[in-house]
């Protein structure tokens, strides 16, 4: 049995591609569609080339977030996903939409949450003098870039790093931890302990370090 997933993107789609590669290598997921809020997202072409149905729900076509969210769920619902995967999806989703997919929506964020929710995470980590930085896979809750943490990856901040070099090294590890965390969900290994994620096989609870 494979998990039906719908992937939401806004841009390059490298995390989406990492999930496609993992599927091709045996990750038990069926990617039923890739949806973008931007018709010009380069990731859409990559998904189409991989034979995945693609859709655009352009946020610019809607005057309110509620209307955009309604259009988005109207696109997602008929696809009957088990899991909605935000992969570089750069729109804030309202509480109604998030609640609709409660426990069935995951996100990857380029920081070690709860540090640095929001934008410009790499520049902010550098400005704060962080010695380590990284990425987090988490379940989506109405609060932006919060929610139970599934997986994290850590990179050292090196002397001479700028936001671009740091982002590139973090992104490389994102491609490792996102398919891995989706695999845990697909294999039924994820259990909730209050707001904390526990894996039924504790030996899987490893962090990833560059
Ligand atoms: C990734 O670094 C992802 O963590 C980030 O956008 C990039 C998308 O890259 N997401 C966010 O900032 C969401 N708050 P990709 O399109 O190549 O996967």
mmCIF file of N, CA, C and O and ligand atoms in Angstrom, residues 9-17 86-90 107-111 118-122 135-136 144-145 167 170-171 174-175, ligand 1:
data_model
loop_
_atom_site.group_PDB
_atom_site.id
_atom_site.type_symbol
_atom_site.label_atom_id
_atom_site.label_comp_id
_atom_site.label_asym_id
_atom_site.label_seq_id
_atom_site.Cartn_x
_atom_site.Cartn_y
_atom_site.Cartn_z
ATOM 1 N N UNK A 9 4.017 23.323 -4.342
ATOM 2 C CA UNK A 9 5.282 24.038 -4.559
ATOM 3 C C UNK A 9 5.001 25.481 -4.974
ATOM 4 O O UNK A 9 3.884 25.815 -5.385
ATOM 5 N N UNK A 10 6.062 26.296 -4.902
ATOM 6 C CA UNK A 10 5.970 27.661 -5.447
ATOM 7 C C UNK A 10 7.134 27.971 -6.368
ATOM 8 O O UNK A 10 7.123 29.003 -7.042
ATOM 9 N N UNK A 11 8.183 27.143 -6.345
ATOM 10 C CA UNK A 11 9.407 27.550 -7.034
ATOM 11 C C UNK A 11 10.119 26.403 -7.718
ATOM 12 O O UNK A 11 9.526 25.632 -8.475
ATOM 13 N N UNK A 12 11.387 26.279 -7.377
ATOM 14 C CA UNK A 12 12.274 25.367 -8.089
ATOM 15 C C UNK A 12 11.914 23.902 -7.971
ATOM 16 O O UNK A 12 12.161 23.110 -8.887
ATOM 17 N N UNK A 13 11.357 23.526 -6.844
ATOM 18 C CA UNK A 13 10.882 22.160 -6.696
ATOM 19 C C UNK A 13 11.966 21.121 -6.452
ATOM 20 O O UNK A 13 11.772 19.941 -6.735
ATOM 21 N N UNK A 14 13.105 21.538 -5.873
ATOM 22 C CA UNK A 14 14.153 20.530 -5.670
ATOM 23 C C UNK A 14 13.748 19.526 -4.582
ATOM 24 O O UNK A 14 14.089 18.347 -4.675
ATOM 25 N N UNK A 15 13.003 19.967 -3.573
ATOM 26 C CA UNK A 15 12.515 18.993 -2.576
ATOM 27 C C UNK A 15 11.510 18.036 -3.212
ATOM 28 O O UNK A 15 11.516 16.839 -2.914
ATOM 29 N N UNK A 16 10.653 18.578 -4.075
ATOM 30 C CA UNK A 16 9.716 17.716 -4.801
ATOM 31 C C UNK A 16 10.476 16.666 -5.604
ATOM 32 O O UNK A 16 10.140 15.478 -5.587
ATOM 33 N N UNK A 17 11.553 17.110 -6.278
ATOM 34 C CA UNK A 17 12.337 16.161 -7.071
ATOM 35 C C UNK A 17 12.988 15.098 -6.187
ATOM 36 O O UNK A 17 13.119 13.937 -6.586
ATOM 37 N N UNK A 86 3.951 20.180 1.719
ATOM 38 C CA UNK A 86 4.368 21.517 1.299
ATOM 39 C C UNK A 86 5.875 21.480 1.065
ATOM 40 O O UNK A 86 6.647 21.188 1.984
ATOM 41 N N UNK A 87 6.288 21.767 -0.163
ATOM 42 C CA UNK A 87 7.705 21.660 -0.512
ATOM 43 C C UNK A 87 8.131 22.967 -1.185
ATOM 44 O O UNK A 87 8.074 23.095 -2.410
ATOM 45 N N UNK A 88 8.503 23.932 -0.330
ATOM 46 C CA UNK A 88 8.833 25.247 -0.877
ATOM 47 C C UNK A 88 7.575 25.973 -1.317
ATOM 48 O O UNK A 88 7.592 26.724 -2.291
ATOM 49 N N UNK A 89 6.479 25.740 -0.595
ATOM 50 C CA UNK A 89 5.206 26.418 -0.883
ATOM 51 C C UNK A 89 5.174 27.701 -0.056
ATOM 52 O O UNK A 89 5.212 27.645 1.176
ATOM 53 N N UNK A 90 5.164 28.842 -0.747
ATOM 54 C CA UNK A 90 5.472 30.101 -0.067
ATOM 55 C C UNK A 90 4.233 30.954 0.217
ATOM 56 O O UNK A 90 4.331 32.172 0.318
ATOM 57 N N UNK A 107 5.362 20.099 6.264
ATOM 58 C CA UNK A 107 6.105 21.205 5.647
ATOM 59 C C UNK A 107 7.588 20.993 5.918
ATOM 60 O O UNK A 107 7.959 20.352 6.916
ATOM 61 N N UNK A 108 8.413 21.550 5.034
ATOM 62 C CA UNK A 108 9.835 21.630 5.361
ATOM 63 C C UNK A 108 10.202 23.095 5.427
ATOM 64 O O UNK A 108 9.782 23.900 4.582
ATOM 65 N N UNK A 109 10.954 23.430 6.468
ATOM 66 C CA UNK A 109 11.310 24.835 6.706
ATOM 67 C C UNK A 109 12.822 24.926 6.885
ATOM 68 O O UNK A 109 13.423 24.115 7.606
ATOM 69 N N UNK A 110 13.452 25.940 6.260
ATOM 70 C CA UNK A 110 14.915 26.000 6.293
ATOM 71 C C UNK A 110 15.486 26.677 7.532
ATOM 72 O O UNK A 110 16.196 27.674 7.441
ATOM 73 N N UNK A 111 15.157 26.126 8.695
ATOM 74 C CA UNK A 111 15.814 26.542 9.944
ATOM 75 C C UNK A 111 15.568 25.442 10.964
ATOM 76 O O UNK A 111 14.742 24.551 10.747
ATOM 77 N N UNK A 118 9.376 31.892 9.425
ATOM 78 C CA UNK A 118 9.246 33.001 8.463
ATOM 79 C C UNK A 118 10.333 32.981 7.408
ATOM 80 O O UNK A 118 10.911 31.939 7.116
ATOM 81 N N UNK A 119 10.625 34.169 6.882
ATOM 82 C CA UNK A 119 11.495 34.283 5.696
ATOM 83 C C UNK A 119 12.945 34.592 6.087
ATOM 84 O O UNK A 119 13.247 34.886 7.244
ATOM 85 N N UNK A 120 13.823 34.517 5.080
ATOM 86 C CA UNK A 120 15.233 34.933 5.211
ATOM 87 C C UNK A 120 15.941 34.228 6.376
ATOM 88 O O UNK A 120 16.716 34.827 7.118
ATOM 89 N N UNK A 121 15.682 32.962 6.511
ATOM 90 C CA UNK A 121 16.178 32.216 7.673
ATOM 91 C C UNK A 121 17.704 32.135 7.696
ATOM 92 O O UNK A 121 18.305 32.200 8.767
ATOM 93 N N UNK A 122 18.316 31.986 6.521
ATOM 94 C CA UNK A 122 19.771 31.802 6.491
ATOM 95 C C UNK A 122 20.473 33.101 6.893
ATOM 96 O O UNK A 122 21.395 33.082 7.721
ATOM 97 N N UNK A 135 17.473 22.536 8.986
ATOM 98 C CA UNK A 135 16.130 22.456 8.412
ATOM 99 C C UNK A 135 15.268 21.538 9.269
ATOM 100 O O UNK A 135 15.791 20.669 9.976
ATOM 101 N N UNK A 136 13.963 21.742 9.172
ATOM 102 C CA UNK A 136 13.005 21.002 9.992
ATOM 103 C C UNK A 136 11.841 20.521 9.133
ATOM 104 O O UNK A 136 11.304 21.302 8.337
ATOM 105 N N UNK A 144 2.215 29.767 11.954
ATOM 106 C CA UNK A 144 3.192 29.662 10.861
ATOM 107 C C UNK A 144 4.502 29.020 11.334
ATOM 108 O O UNK A 144 5.096 29.449 12.323
ATOM 109 N N UNK A 145 4.948 28.007 10.592
ATOM 110 C CA UNK A 145 6.229 27.350 10.847
ATOM 111 C C UNK A 145 6.349 26.838 12.292
ATOM 112 O O UNK A 145 7.406 26.951 12.927
ATOM 113 N N UNK A 167 22.475 28.339 2.562
ATOM 114 C CA UNK A 167 21.211 27.815 2.020
ATOM 115 C C UNK A 167 21.470 26.569 1.179
ATOM 116 O O UNK A 167 20.724 25.584 1.265
ATOM 117 N N UNK A 170 22.198 23.621 3.466
ATOM 118 C CA UNK A 170 20.975 23.183 4.161
ATOM 119 C C UNK A 170 20.071 22.432 3.184
ATOM 120 O O UNK A 170 19.534 21.363 3.506
ATOM 121 N N UNK A 171 19.922 22.983 1.969
ATOM 122 C CA UNK A 171 19.013 22.377 0.987
ATOM 123 C C UNK A 171 19.405 20.933 0.674
ATOM 124 O O UNK A 171 18.552 20.056 0.526
ATOM 125 N N UNK A 174 17.995 18.935 3.294
ATOM 126 C CA UNK A 174 16.526 18.889 3.176
ATOM 127 C C UNK A 174 16.123 17.712 2.300
ATOM 128 O O UNK A 174 15.154 16.997 2.578
ATOM 129 N N UNK A 175 16.907 17.512 1.216
ATOM 130 C CA UNK A 175 16.572 16.453 0.267
ATOM 131 C C UNK A 175 16.705 15.067 0.883
ATOM 132 O O UNK A 175 16.135 14.106 0.379
HETATM 133 C C1 LIG B 1 13.515 25.137 0.609
HETATM 134 O O1 LIG B 1 14.702 25.577 1.207
HETATM 135 C C2 LIG B 1 12.416 25.067 1.642
HETATM 136 O O2 LIG B 1 12.858 24.653 2.914
HETATM 137 C C3 LIG B 1 11.967 26.495 1.682
HETATM 138 O O3 LIG B 1 11.981 26.918 0.348
HETATM 139 C C4 LIG B 1 12.975 26.184 -0.369
HETATM 140 C C5 LIG B 1 12.302 25.562 -1.559
HETATM 141 O O4 LIG B 1 13.221 24.951 -2.390
HETATM 142 N N1 LIG B 1 10.670 26.618 2.276
HETATM 143 C C6 LIG B 1 10.271 27.657 2.984
HETATM 144 O O5 LIG B 1 10.978 28.627 3.195
HETATM 145 C C7 LIG B 1 8.867 27.553 3.530
HETATM 146 N N2 LIG B 1 8.677 28.433 4.636
HETATM 147 P P1 LIG B 1 12.722 23.924 -3.505
HETATM 148 O O6 LIG B 1 11.576 24.604 -4.264
HETATM 149 O O7 LIG B 1 13.932 23.764 -4.389
HETATM 150 O O8 LIG B 1 12.283 22.670 -2.833
#
